[in-house]
PDB file of C-alpha atoms in Angstrom:
ATOM      1  CA  MET B   1      84.533 -15.848 -92.990  1.00 47.00           C
ATOM      2  CA  THR B   2      85.764 -18.279 -90.321  1.00 48.00           C
ATOM      3  CA  ASN B   3      89.720 -19.067 -89.949  1.00 52.00           C
ATOM      4  CA  ALA B   4      90.199 -22.282 -90.071  1.00 52.00           C
ATOM      5  CA  LEU B   5      92.297 -24.278 -87.017  1.00 50.00           C
ATOM      6  CA  SER B   6      96.228 -24.484 -87.022  1.00 49.00           C
ATOM      7  CA  PRO B   7      97.097 -28.067 -86.626  1.00 45.00           C
ATOM      8  CA  LEU B   8      98.522 -27.542 -83.568  1.00 42.00           C
ATOM      9  CA  GLN B   9      95.151 -25.667 -82.038  1.00 47.00           C
ATOM     10  CA  HIS B  10      93.177 -28.725 -83.976  1.00 48.00           C
ATOM     11  CA  ASN B  11      94.666 -30.870 -81.542  1.00 46.00           C
ATOM     12  CA  CYS B  12      95.402 -29.118 -78.294  1.00 44.00           C
ATOM     13  CA  CYS B  13      91.022 -28.965 -78.836  1.00 46.00           C
ATOM     14  CA  LEU B  14      91.602 -32.981 -79.949  1.00 43.00           C
ATOM     15  CA  PHE B  15      92.907 -33.151 -75.872  1.00 40.00           C
ATOM     16  CA  ALA B  16      90.842 -31.125 -74.387  1.00 43.00           C
ATOM     17  CA  ASP B  17      87.445 -31.973 -75.353  1.00 47.00           C
ATOM     18  CA  ASP B  18      87.333 -35.411 -75.861  1.00 47.00           C
ATOM     19  CA  ARG B  19      86.497 -36.805 -72.857  1.00 45.00           C
ATOM     20  CA  SER B  20      84.845 -39.578 -73.952  1.00 45.00           C
ATOM     21  CA  ASN B  21      87.725 -41.545 -73.854  1.00 49.00           C
ATOM     22  CA  THR B  22      88.619 -43.506 -71.015  1.00 51.00           C
ATOM     23  CA  MET B  23      92.290 -43.807 -71.549  1.00 53.00           C
ATOM     24  CA  PRO B  24      94.301 -41.477 -69.579  1.00 54.00           C
ATOM     25  CA  ILE B  25      95.331 -38.223 -71.812  1.00 49.00           C
ATOM     26  CA  SER B  26      98.990 -39.129 -71.262  1.00 50.00           C
ATOM     27  CA  LYS B  27      98.624 -42.475 -72.780  1.00 53.00           C
ATOM     28  CA  GLN B  28      96.060 -40.645 -75.926  1.00 53.00           C
ATOM     29  CA  SER B  29      99.083 -37.693 -76.149  1.00 50.00           C
ATOM     30  CA  ALA B  30     101.826 -40.433 -77.352  1.00 53.00           C
ATOM     31  CA  ALA B  31      98.775 -42.927 -79.075  1.00 54.00           C
ATOM     32  CA  TRP B  32      98.032 -39.725 -81.687  1.00 51.00           C
ATOM     33  CA  ALA B  33     101.952 -38.691 -81.898  1.00 52.00           C
ATOM     34  CA  ASP B  34     102.254 -40.620 -83.980  1.00 56.00           C
ATOM     35  CA  GLN B  35      99.859 -39.091 -86.580  1.00 57.00           C
ATOM     36  CA  ILE B  36     101.286 -35.554 -87.044  1.00 51.00           C
ATOM     37  CA  PRO B  37     103.168 -34.955 -89.646  1.00 56.00           C
ATOM     38  CA  ALA B  38     107.243 -35.138 -89.476  1.00 54.00           C
ATOM     39  CA  SER B  39     106.824 -31.594 -91.325  1.00 52.00           C
ATOM     40  CA  GLN B  40     105.357 -30.994 -88.069  1.00 54.00           C
ATOM     41  CA  PRO B  41     108.244 -28.484 -85.807  1.00 53.00           C
ATOM     42  CA  HIS B  42     109.332 -30.972 -82.917  1.00 60.00           C
ATOM     43  CA  ASP B  43     108.881 -28.051 -80.599  1.00 72.00           C
ATOM     44  CA  HIS B  44     105.115 -28.005 -81.146  1.00 76.00           C
ATOM     45  CA  LEU B  45     104.956 -32.037 -80.277  1.00 77.00           C
ATOM     46  CA  SER B  46     106.757 -31.065 -77.016  1.00 81.00           C
ATOM     47  CA  ILE B  47     103.917 -28.407 -76.605  1.00 82.00           C
ATOM     48  CA  LEU B  48     101.310 -31.135 -76.924  1.00 80.00           C
ATOM     49  CA  LEU B  49     102.864 -33.193 -74.619  1.00 79.00           C
ATOM     50  CA  ARG B  50     103.112 -30.660 -71.942  1.00 82.00           C
ATOM     51  CA  ILE B  51      99.287 -29.997 -71.690  1.00 83.00           C
ATOM     52  CA  ALA B  52      98.465 -33.545 -72.097  1.00 77.00           C
ATOM     53  CA  ASP B  53     100.581 -34.246 -68.952  1.00 77.00           C
ATOM     54  CA  ALA B  54      98.881 -30.753 -67.449  1.00 78.00           C
ATOM     55  CA  LEU B  55      95.061 -32.337 -68.298  1.00 74.00           C
ATOM     56  CA  ASP B  56      96.034 -35.950 -67.058  1.00 66.00           C
ATOM     57  CA  ARG B  57      96.312 -34.150 -63.932  1.00 69.00           C
ATOM     58  CA  ILE B  58      93.696 -32.161 -63.198  1.00 68.00           C
ATOM     59  CA  ALA B  59      91.754 -34.875 -65.021  1.00 61.00           C
ATOM     60  CA  PRO B  60      88.957 -35.897 -62.281  1.00 58.00           C
ATOM     61  CA  LYS B  61      89.847 -39.871 -61.119  1.00 59.00           C
ATOM     62  CA  PRO B  62      86.463 -41.508 -61.652  1.00 60.00           C
ATOM     63  CA  LEU B  63      86.660 -44.024 -58.436  1.00 66.00           C
ATOM     64  CA  GLU B  64      87.747 -47.669 -59.255  1.00 64.00           C
ATOM     65  CA  HIS B  65      85.300 -50.209 -58.445  1.00 63.00           C
ATOM     66  CA  ALA B  66      86.113 -51.267 -55.097  1.00 61.00           C
ATOM     67  CA  ASP B  67      85.650 -48.171 -52.958  1.00 90.00           C
ATOM     68  CA  LEU B  68      82.270 -48.532 -54.729  1.00 94.00           C
ATOM     69  CA  LEU B  69      82.002 -51.208 -52.775  1.00 94.00           C
ATOM     70  CA  THR B  70      83.105 -49.849 -49.636  1.00 93.00           C
ATOM     71  CA  PHE B  71      81.285 -46.947 -47.852  1.00 96.00           C
ATOM     72  CA  PRO B  72      78.056 -46.963 -46.844  1.00 97.00           C
ATOM     73  CA  GLY B  73      77.540 -43.916 -48.772  1.00 97.00           C
ATOM     74  CA  TYR B  74      78.610 -41.237 -51.811  1.00 97.00           C
ATOM     75  CA  ALA B  75      77.931 -38.029 -53.107  1.00 96.00           C
ATOM     76  CA  TRP B  76      76.738 -37.473 -56.843  1.00 96.00           C
ATOM     77  CA  ASP B  77      78.135 -34.403 -58.516  1.00 94.00           C
ATOM     78  CA  GLY B  78      76.514 -34.384 -61.706  1.00 91.00           C
ATOM     79  CA  ALA B  79      78.876 -31.416 -63.393  1.00 90.00           C
ATOM     80  CA  GLU B  80      82.440 -33.313 -62.213  1.00 90.00           C
ATOM     81  CA  GLY B  81      80.505 -36.936 -63.576  1.00 91.00           C
ATOM     82  CA  SER B  82      82.059 -37.804 -60.258  1.00 92.00           C
ATOM     83  CA  LEU B  83      81.002 -40.338 -56.857  1.00 94.00           C
ATOM     84  CA  ASP B  84      81.848 -38.621 -53.667  1.00 95.00           C
ATOM     85  CA  PRO B  85      82.617 -41.120 -50.609  1.00 95.00           C
ATOM     86  CA  VAL B  86      80.571 -40.939 -48.158  1.00 96.00           C
ATOM     87  CA  PRO B  87      82.496 -42.657 -44.940  1.00 95.00           C
ATOM     88  CA  GLU B  88      79.583 -42.392 -42.055  1.00 95.00           C
ATOM     89  CA  ILE B  89      76.130 -40.478 -42.765  1.00 96.00           C
ATOM     90  CA  ASP B  90      74.698 -38.471 -40.490  1.00 93.00           C
ATOM     91  CA  HIS B  91      71.015 -40.533 -39.188  1.00 93.00           C
ATOM     92  CA  VAL B  92      68.841 -40.713 -36.352  1.00 89.00           C
ATOM     93  CA  PRO B  93      68.404 -43.734 -35.073  1.00 89.00           C
ATOM     94  CA  LEU B  94      65.036 -45.578 -36.806  1.00 91.00           C
ATOM     95  CA  SER B  95      62.715 -46.207 -32.979  1.00 87.00           C
ATOM     96  CA  ALA B  96      63.552 -42.365 -32.896  1.00 84.00           C
ATOM     97  CA  LEU B  97      61.090 -42.222 -35.448  1.00 89.00           C
ATOM     98  CA  VAL B  98      57.630 -42.553 -33.788  1.00 86.00           C
ATOM     99  CA  GLY B  99      54.135 -41.912 -34.670  1.00 87.00           C
ATOM    100  CA  ILE B 100      55.160 -43.383 -38.962  1.00 92.00           C
ATOM    101  CA  GLU B 101      55.195 -46.911 -38.347  1.00 94.00           C
ATOM    102  CA  PRO B 102      53.399 -47.610 -41.073  1.00 95.00           C
ATOM    103  CA  GLN B 103      55.399 -45.637 -43.281  1.00 96.00           C
ATOM    104  CA  LYS B 104      58.371 -47.273 -40.968  1.00 96.00           C
ATOM    105  CA  GLU B 105      57.450 -50.906 -42.249  1.00 97.00           C
ATOM    106  CA  ALA B 106      56.340 -50.481 -45.932  1.00 97.00           C
ATOM    107  CA  VAL B 107      60.267 -48.313 -46.431  1.00 98.00           C
ATOM    108  CA  LEU B 108      61.834 -51.266 -44.707  1.00 97.00           C
ATOM    109  CA  SER B 109      59.699 -54.120 -46.715  1.00 97.00           C
ATOM    110  CA  ASN B 110      60.641 -52.672 -49.793  1.00 98.00           C
ATOM    111  CA  LEU B 111      64.836 -52.645 -49.904  1.00 98.00           C
ATOM    112  CA  ARG B 112      64.592 -55.368 -47.728  1.00 97.00           C
ATOM    113  CA  GLY B 113      63.368 -56.861 -51.044  1.00 97.00           C
ATOM    114  CA  PHE B 114      65.231 -54.709 -52.826  1.00 97.00           C
ATOM    115  CA  ILE B 115      68.351 -55.822 -51.149  1.00 97.00           C
ATOM    116  CA  ALA B 116      67.399 -59.853 -51.749  1.00 96.00           C
ATOM    117  CA  GLY B 117      67.155 -59.534 -55.708  1.00 94.00           C
ATOM    118  CA  VAL B 118      63.682 -58.617 -55.800  1.00 92.00           C
ATOM    119  CA  GLN B 119      62.016 -56.268 -57.637  1.00 89.00           C
ATOM    120  CA  ALA B 120      61.468 -53.350 -55.401  1.00 95.00           C
ATOM    121  CA  ASN B 121      59.127 -49.627 -56.306  1.00 95.00           C
ATOM    122  CA  HIS B 122      61.216 -46.644 -56.035  1.00 96.00           C
ATOM    123  CA  MET B 123      59.777 -44.144 -53.271  1.00 96.00           C
ATOM    124  CA  LEU B 124      58.603 -40.961 -53.742  1.00 96.00           C
ATOM    125  CA  LEU B 125      57.925 -39.615 -49.751  1.00 96.00           C
ATOM    126  CA  TRP B 126      55.935 -36.523 -49.301  1.00 95.00           C
ATOM    127  CA  GLY B 127      54.703 -34.713 -47.586  1.00 92.00           C
ATOM    128  CA  ALA B 128      54.283 -31.505 -43.949  1.00 88.00           C
ATOM    129  CA  ARG B 129      58.677 -30.334 -43.824  1.00 88.00           C
ATOM    130  CA  GLY B 130      59.962 -31.403 -40.569  1.00 88.00           C
ATOM    131  CA  THR B 131      57.379 -34.794 -40.488  1.00 91.00           C
ATOM    132  CA  GLY B 132      61.074 -37.646 -41.238  1.00 92.00           C
ATOM    133  CA  LYS B 133      60.737 -38.714 -44.476  1.00 95.00           C
ATOM    134  CA  SER B 134      64.509 -38.035 -45.283  1.00 95.00           C
ATOM    135  CA  SER B 135      64.561 -39.320 -41.982  1.00 94.00           C
ATOM    136  CA  LEU B 136      63.721 -42.476 -41.993  1.00 96.00           C
ATOM    137  CA  THR B 137      65.369 -43.006 -45.636  1.00 97.00           C
ATOM    138  CA  LYS B 138      69.244 -42.479 -44.083  1.00 97.00           C
ATOM    139  CA  ALA B 139      67.383 -44.174 -40.940  1.00 96.00           C
ATOM    140  CA  VAL B 140      65.980 -47.597 -42.758  1.00 97.00           C
ATOM    141  CA  HIS B 141      69.399 -47.262 -44.470  1.00 97.00           C
ATOM    142  CA  ALA B 142      71.548 -47.224 -41.243  1.00 97.00           C
ATOM    143  CA  GLN B 143      69.256 -50.469 -39.958  1.00 96.00           C
ATOM    144  CA  LEU B 144      70.061 -52.459 -43.575  1.00 97.00           C
ATOM    145  CA  THR B 145      73.170 -51.563 -43.623  1.00 95.00           C
ATOM    146  CA  LYS B 146      74.312 -53.272 -40.480  1.00 94.00           C
ATOM    147  CA  GLU B 147      71.836 -56.468 -41.838  1.00 95.00           C
ATOM    148  CA  ALA B 148      73.494 -56.767 -45.185  1.00 95.00           C
ATOM    149  CA  ARG B 149      76.364 -55.757 -43.760  1.00 93.00           C
ATOM    150  CA  GLY B 150      76.979 -53.346 -46.600  1.00 94.00           C
ATOM    151  CA  ARG B 151      75.156 -54.764 -49.538  1.00 96.00           C
ATOM    152  CA  LEU B 152      72.675 -51.328 -49.583  1.00 97.00           C
ATOM    153  CA  ALA B 153      74.880 -47.696 -50.298  1.00 97.00           C
ATOM    154  CA  LEU B 154      73.267 -44.931 -50.308  1.00 98.00           C
ATOM    155  CA  VAL B 155      73.909 -41.612 -53.171  1.00 98.00           C
ATOM    156  CA  GLU B 156      72.705 -38.116 -52.684  1.00 97.00           C
ATOM    157  CA  VAL B 157      71.661 -37.095 -55.734  1.00 96.00           C
ATOM    158  CA  PRO B 158      71.107 -33.019 -55.588  1.00 94.00           C
ATOM    159  CA  ARG B 159      68.265 -31.807 -56.322  1.00 90.00           C
ATOM    160  CA  GLU B 160      70.290 -29.559 -59.459  1.00 89.00           C
ATOM    161  CA  HIS B 161      71.940 -32.509 -61.403  1.00 91.00           C
ATOM    162  CA  ILE B 162      68.296 -35.046 -61.971  1.00 90.00           C
ATOM    163  CA  GLY B 163      69.311 -33.838 -65.297  1.00 88.00           C
ATOM    164  CA  THR B 164      72.615 -36.299 -65.513  1.00 91.00           C
ATOM    165  CA  LEU B 165      70.795 -39.143 -63.809  1.00 90.00           C
ATOM    166  CA  GLY B 166      71.975 -41.155 -67.096  1.00 89.00           C
ATOM    167  CA  LYS B 167      75.277 -40.526 -66.706  1.00 91.00           C
ATOM    168  CA  LEU B 168      75.230 -42.185 -62.746  1.00 93.00           C
ATOM    169  CA  LEU B 169      73.029 -44.978 -63.625  1.00 93.00           C
ATOM    170  CA  GLN B 170      76.526 -46.238 -66.392  1.00 92.00           C
ATOM    171  CA  GLN B 171      78.065 -46.156 -63.496  1.00 93.00           C
ATOM    172  CA  LEU B 172      76.965 -48.252 -60.895  1.00 95.00           C
ATOM    173  CA  ALA B 173      75.194 -50.984 -63.275  1.00 94.00           C
ATOM    174  CA  THR B 174      77.761 -53.168 -62.908  1.00 93.00           C
ATOM    175  CA  ILE B 175      78.541 -52.547 -59.360  1.00 95.00           C
ATOM    176  CA  ASP B 176      78.139 -55.810 -57.759  1.00 95.00           C
ATOM    177  CA  ARG B 177      76.353 -53.965 -55.126  1.00 97.00           C
ATOM    178  CA  CYS B 178      72.573 -53.019 -54.483  1.00 97.00           C
ATOM    179  CA  PHE B 179      72.514 -48.343 -54.804  1.00 98.00           C
ATOM    180  CA  LEU B 180      69.620 -46.446 -53.372  1.00 98.00           C
ATOM    181  CA  LEU B 181      69.334 -42.976 -54.878  1.00 97.00           C
ATOM    182  CA  PHE B 182      68.398 -40.071 -52.809  1.00 97.00           C
ATOM    183  CA  CYS B 183      67.267 -36.861 -53.798  1.00 95.00           C
ATOM    184  CA  ASP B 184      65.643 -35.296 -51.471  1.00 95.00           C
ATOM    185  CA  ASP B 185      62.923 -32.260 -51.184  1.00 91.00           C
ATOM    186  CA  LEU B 186      62.687 -32.804 -54.531  1.00 90.00           C
ATOM    187  CA  SER B 187      59.960 -30.122 -56.880  1.00 82.00           C
ATOM    188  CA  PHE B 188      60.158 -28.683 -59.981  1.00 78.00           C
ATOM    189  CA  ASP B 189      58.722 -25.125 -61.420  1.00 72.00           C
ATOM    190  CA  GLU B 190      57.624 -23.224 -64.271  1.00 65.00           C
ATOM    191  CA  GLY B 191      59.828 -24.661 -67.233  1.00 63.00           C
ATOM    192  CA  ASP B 192      62.036 -27.408 -65.593  1.00 67.00           C
ATOM    193  CA  ALA B 193      62.303 -30.008 -67.881  1.00 66.00           C
ATOM    194  CA  GLY B 194      64.528 -32.173 -65.180  1.00 70.00           C
ATOM    195  CA  TYR B 195      60.978 -34.298 -64.508  1.00 71.00           C
ATOM    196  CA  LYS B 196      61.246 -35.853 -68.375  1.00 73.00           C
ATOM    197  CA  SER B 197      64.779 -37.618 -67.519  1.00 74.00           C
ATOM    198  CA  LEU B 198      63.833 -38.694 -63.737  1.00 83.00           C
ATOM    199  CA  LYS B 199      60.266 -40.251 -66.042  1.00 78.00           C
ATOM    200  CA  ALA B 200      61.771 -41.718 -68.526  1.00 77.00           C
ATOM    201  CA  ILE B 201      64.289 -43.632 -65.723  1.00 81.00           C
ATOM    202  CA  LEU B 202      61.237 -44.323 -63.833  1.00 82.00           C
ATOM    203  CA  ASP B 203      59.248 -46.051 -66.343  1.00 73.00           C
ATOM    204  CA  GLY B 204      59.172 -45.218 -70.268  1.00 59.00           C
ATOM    205  CA  GLY B 205      62.478 -45.360 -71.183  1.00 65.00           C
ATOM    206  CA  ILE B 206      63.840 -47.806 -73.176  1.00 68.00           C
ATOM    207  CA  ARG B 207      66.793 -48.463 -70.777  1.00 74.00           C
ATOM    208  CA  GLY B 208      64.831 -48.169 -67.945  1.00 78.00           C
ATOM    209  CA  CYS B 209      66.746 -48.334 -64.693  1.00 89.00           C
ATOM    210  CA  PRO B 210      68.966 -51.358 -64.062  1.00 93.00           C
ATOM    211  CA  LYS B 211      68.891 -53.713 -61.607  1.00 93.00           C
ATOM    212  CA  ASN B 212      70.584 -53.129 -58.809  1.00 96.00           C
ATOM    213  CA  ILE B 213      69.531 -49.504 -58.592  1.00 96.00           C
ATOM    214  CA  LEU B 214      65.695 -48.012 -56.820  1.00 96.00           C
ATOM    215  CA  LEU B 215      65.535 -44.325 -56.165  1.00 96.00           C
ATOM    216  CA  ALA B 216      64.390 -42.313 -52.889  1.00 97.00           C
ATOM    217  CA  VAL B 217      62.198 -39.398 -53.265  1.00 95.00           C
ATOM    218  CA  THR B 218      61.144 -36.692 -50.860  1.00 96.00           C
ATOM    219  CA  SER B 219      59.190 -33.883 -51.426  1.00 93.00           C
ATOM    220  CA  ASN B 220      56.970 -31.202 -50.118  1.00 88.00           C
ATOM    221  CA  ARG B 221      54.613 -31.568 -52.538  1.00 85.00           C
ATOM    222  CA  ARG B 222      53.147 -35.238 -53.273  1.00 84.00           C
ATOM    223  CA  HIS B 223      52.667 -34.839 -56.910  1.00 81.00           C
ATOM    224  CA  LEU B 224      56.149 -33.005 -57.055  1.00 81.00           C
ATOM    225  CA  LEU B 225      55.353 -29.415 -58.561  1.00 72.00           C
ATOM    226  CA  ARG B 226      53.698 -26.284 -57.604  1.00 65.00           C
ATOM    227  CA  ARG B 227      49.956 -26.083 -57.341  1.00 59.00           C
ATOM    228  CA  ASP B 228      49.567 -22.975 -58.827  1.00 56.00           C
ATOM    229  CA  MET B 229      51.723 -25.098 -61.604  1.00 54.00           C
ATOM    230  CA  ILE B 230      48.963 -27.224 -62.104  1.00 52.00           C
ATOM    231  CA  GLU B 231      46.068 -25.030 -62.205  1.00 52.00           C
ATOM    232  CA  ASN B 232      47.948 -23.187 -64.916  1.00 54.00           C
ATOM    233  CA  GLU B 233      48.022 -26.329 -67.267  1.00 51.00           C
ATOM    234  CA  ARG B 234      44.095 -26.553 -66.425  1.00 50.00           C
ATOM    235  CA  SER B 235      43.541 -22.988 -67.758  1.00 51.00           C
ATOM    236  CA  THR B 236      45.938 -22.503 -70.512  1.00 50.00           C
ATOM    237  CA  ALA B 237      46.911 -25.270 -72.481  1.00 48.00           C
ATOM    238  CA  ILE B 238      44.406 -26.231 -75.042  1.00 43.00           C
ATOM    239  CA  HIS B 239      43.707 -30.281 -73.633  1.00 48.00           C
ATOM    240  CA  ALA B 240      43.713 -29.981 -69.776  1.00 50.00           C
ATOM    241  CA  SER B 241      43.284 -32.852 -68.645  1.00 52.00           C
ATOM    242  CA  GLU B 242      46.117 -34.325 -71.459  1.00 52.00           C
ATOM    243  CA  ALA B 243      48.503 -31.351 -70.055  1.00 50.00           C
ATOM    244  CA  VAL B 244      47.752 -32.026 -66.697  1.00 54.00           C
ATOM    245  CA  GLU B 245      48.302 -35.418 -66.652  1.00 59.00           C
ATOM    246  CA  GLU B 246      51.945 -35.582 -68.824  1.00 56.00           C
ATOM    247  CA  LYS B 247      53.031 -33.230 -65.273  1.00 57.00           C
ATOM    248  CA  VAL B 248      51.241 -35.215 -62.984  1.00 63.00           C
ATOM    249  CA  SER B 249      51.770 -38.598 -64.108  1.00 70.00           C
ATOM    250  CA  LEU B 250      55.488 -38.567 -63.569  1.00 78.00           C
ATOM    251  CA  ALA B 251      54.813 -39.115 -59.465  1.00 82.00           C
ATOM    252  CA  ASP B 252      52.038 -41.677 -60.597  1.00 85.00           C
ATOM    253  CA  ARG B 253      55.213 -43.802 -61.472  1.00 87.00           C
ATOM    254  CA  PHE B 254      57.101 -44.169 -58.386  1.00 92.00           C
ATOM    255  CA  GLY B 255      55.645 -47.534 -56.730  1.00 92.00           C
ATOM    256  CA  LEU B 256      56.011 -46.583 -53.163  1.00 95.00           C
ATOM    257  CA  SER B 257      54.365 -43.847 -52.313  1.00 94.00           C
ATOM    258  CA  LEU B 258      53.407 -42.579 -48.786  1.00 96.00           C
ATOM    259  CA  GLY B 259      52.189 -39.512 -47.044  1.00 95.00           C
ATOM    260  CA  PHE B 260      53.408 -37.907 -44.118  1.00 94.00           C
ATOM    261  CA  TYR B 261      51.579 -35.953 -41.533  1.00 90.00           C
ATOM    262  CA  ASN B 262      52.156 -33.867 -38.977  1.00 86.00           C
ATOM    263  CA  ALA B 263      52.299 -35.694 -35.235  1.00 87.00           C
ATOM    264  CA  SER B 264      49.630 -35.444 -32.948  1.00 89.00           C
ATOM    265  CA  ALA B 265      51.117 -34.427 -29.284  1.00 91.00           C
ATOM    266  CA  ASP B 266      51.134 -37.858 -28.055  1.00 92.00           C
ATOM    267  CA  ASP B 267      53.672 -38.857 -31.089  1.00 90.00           C
ATOM    268  CA  TYR B 268      55.478 -35.132 -30.549  1.00 91.00           C
ATOM    269  CA  MET B 269      56.633 -35.770 -27.085  1.00 92.00           C
ATOM    270  CA  ALA B 270      57.290 -39.380 -27.383  1.00 90.00           C
ATOM    271  CA  MET B 271      59.511 -38.165 -29.798  1.00 89.00           C
ATOM    272  CA  VAL B 272      60.888 -35.302 -27.981  1.00 91.00           C
ATOM    273  CA  LYS B 273      61.467 -38.367 -25.171  1.00 90.00           C
ATOM    274  CA  GLY B 274      62.936 -40.682 -27.642  1.00 86.00           C
ATOM    275  CA  HIS B 275      65.960 -37.798 -28.566  1.00 87.00           C
ATOM    276  CA  LEU B 276      66.733 -36.862 -24.459  1.00 89.00           C
ATOM    277  CA  GLY B 277      66.881 -40.499 -23.405  1.00 86.00           C
ATOM    278  CA  GLU B 278      68.082 -40.987 -19.675  1.00 85.00           C
ATOM    279  CA  LEU B 279      68.107 -37.129 -19.438  1.00 88.00           C
ATOM    280  CA  ALA B 280      64.096 -37.185 -20.181  1.00 86.00           C
ATOM    281  CA  SER B 281      63.873 -38.923 -16.584  1.00 85.00           C
ATOM    282  CA  SER B 282      65.365 -36.763 -15.157  1.00 86.00           C
ATOM    283  CA  MET B 283      62.992 -33.730 -15.637  1.00 89.00           C
ATOM    284  CA  ASP B 284      59.888 -32.684 -14.441  1.00 89.00           C
ATOM    285  CA  GLU B 285      57.277 -34.940 -16.689  1.00 90.00           C
ATOM    286  CA  GLU B 286      54.430 -32.051 -16.994  1.00 92.00           C
ATOM    287  CA  GLU B 287      57.302 -29.089 -17.216  1.00 93.00           C
ATOM    288  CA  LEU B 288      58.880 -31.153 -19.450  1.00 93.00           C
ATOM    289  CA  ALA B 289      55.261 -30.754 -22.319  1.00 93.00           C
ATOM    290  CA  LEU B 290      54.689 -27.482 -21.033  1.00 94.00           C
ATOM    291  CA  GLU B 291      58.159 -26.152 -22.712  1.00 95.00           C
ATOM    292  CA  ALA B 292      57.693 -29.041 -25.779  1.00 94.00           C
ATOM    293  CA  ASP B 293      54.219 -27.351 -26.846  1.00 94.00           C
ATOM    294  CA  ASN B 294      55.210 -24.016 -26.139  1.00 95.00           C
ATOM    295  CA  TRP B 295      57.914 -24.949 -28.008  1.00 95.00           C
ATOM    296  CA  ALA B 296      56.088 -26.422 -31.463  1.00 93.00           C
ATOM    297  CA  ARG B 297      53.482 -23.860 -31.324  1.00 93.00           C
ATOM    298  CA  GLN B 298      56.460 -21.620 -31.846  1.00 93.00           C
ATOM    299  CA  ARG B 299      57.654 -23.447 -34.689  1.00 89.00           C
ATOM    300  CA  GLY B 300      53.482 -23.777 -36.200  1.00 88.00           C
ATOM    301  CA  ALA B 301      54.245 -27.488 -35.650  1.00 87.00           C
ATOM    302  CA  ARG B 302      54.315 -30.327 -33.924  1.00 89.00           C
ATOM    303  CA  SER B 303      56.988 -32.555 -36.023  1.00 88.00           C
ATOM    304  CA  GLY B 304      59.973 -35.239 -35.585  1.00 88.00           C
ATOM    305  CA  ARG B 305      62.291 -32.127 -36.691  1.00 88.00           C
ATOM    306  CA  VAL B 306      61.389 -30.127 -34.478  1.00 93.00           C
ATOM    307  CA  ALA B 307      61.150 -32.762 -31.792  1.00 91.00           C
ATOM    308  CA  VAL B 308      64.671 -32.674 -32.487  1.00 90.00           C
ATOM    309  CA  GLN B 309      65.217 -29.227 -32.348  1.00 93.00           C
ATOM    310  CA  PHE B 310      63.627 -29.290 -28.912  1.00 94.00           C
ATOM    311  CA  ALA B 311      64.878 -31.898 -27.531  1.00 92.00           C
ATOM    312  CA  ARG B 312      69.259 -29.945 -28.249  1.00 91.00           C
ATOM    313  CA  HIS B 313      67.536 -27.016 -26.591  1.00 93.00           C
ATOM    314  CA  VAL B 314      67.016 -29.256 -23.396  1.00 92.00           C
ATOM    315  CA  ALA B 315      70.112 -30.663 -23.163  1.00 88.00           C
ATOM    316  CA  THR B 316      72.216 -27.143 -24.142  1.00 90.00           C
ATOM    317  CA  GLN B 317      70.244 -26.090 -20.868  1.00 85.00           C
ATOM    318  CA  GLN B 318      70.983 -28.932 -18.379  1.00 81.00           C
ATOM    319  CA  ALA B 319      74.052 -29.118 -19.632  1.00 76.00           C
ATOM    320  CA  HIS B 320      74.357 -25.928 -18.389  1.00 66.00           C
ATOM    321  CA  LEU B 321      73.136 -26.346 -15.070  1.00 59.00           C
ATOM    322  CA  PRO B 322      74.733 -26.275 -11.470  1.00 57.00           C
TER     323      PRO B 322
END
């Protein structure tokens, strides 16, 4: 047998749960106060007003439209439904990204068109770890920030908040600015239904994606799914091809899909020298190449990330030399 809520408990629930109303809670309390029966004790009303004021103080404040036009980047908190400004985005110079010229030109061209108002493609950057997928996204954004004078904002969306993309789109759709939603290292595991939300936004949902919003997703998996998940669908489904198609079709909804691979020896050395800058010219070239190659062998790959780490290692060593 359930107990009925008292008038005080009922009103407290209203204050705590009604988050869809955009009116500040303190103002809501004044409006609701008129609906409280005259027979209700005055001390109950005082308690309700104090609760409302307290909730109003701790409630997250949404960013004003002016704020969404100001910063180069934002971090999306899907749990709170808030955007945290990022005054300065960590990135490497676009010129330091060597060996991925086709990918670089494709991303630049796509985003330039997006800023110009052309209907551009959502982007999936997939491939081996450390090959420059996220670095390229941030470097291109930095380049276009200069070209377009801040017209393009980068919004980082954590993987675990993919299911809240609908709320984010609602906040950004009416802002007079272009937004690139950036989700790094995205993949889906068994039982993860987040891909359905993403698929509806990319293509298929009746709302679609607002014209001022574009997605850039990086992943180590071409289809955003583990290979064993795809094989499991084939082996257990009644219609294996249909089950696999449901999972794999997510990657197909990105209009621009770019692969990234480990760098050649020459490209790797070009990256190392690019990150070392003038310091590279003061070192013996053969010795530098040997050390860089040994560093890459220890890490099992030649990639942009490995080149950056080696350059930092050399810089710290040189700083301690007399």
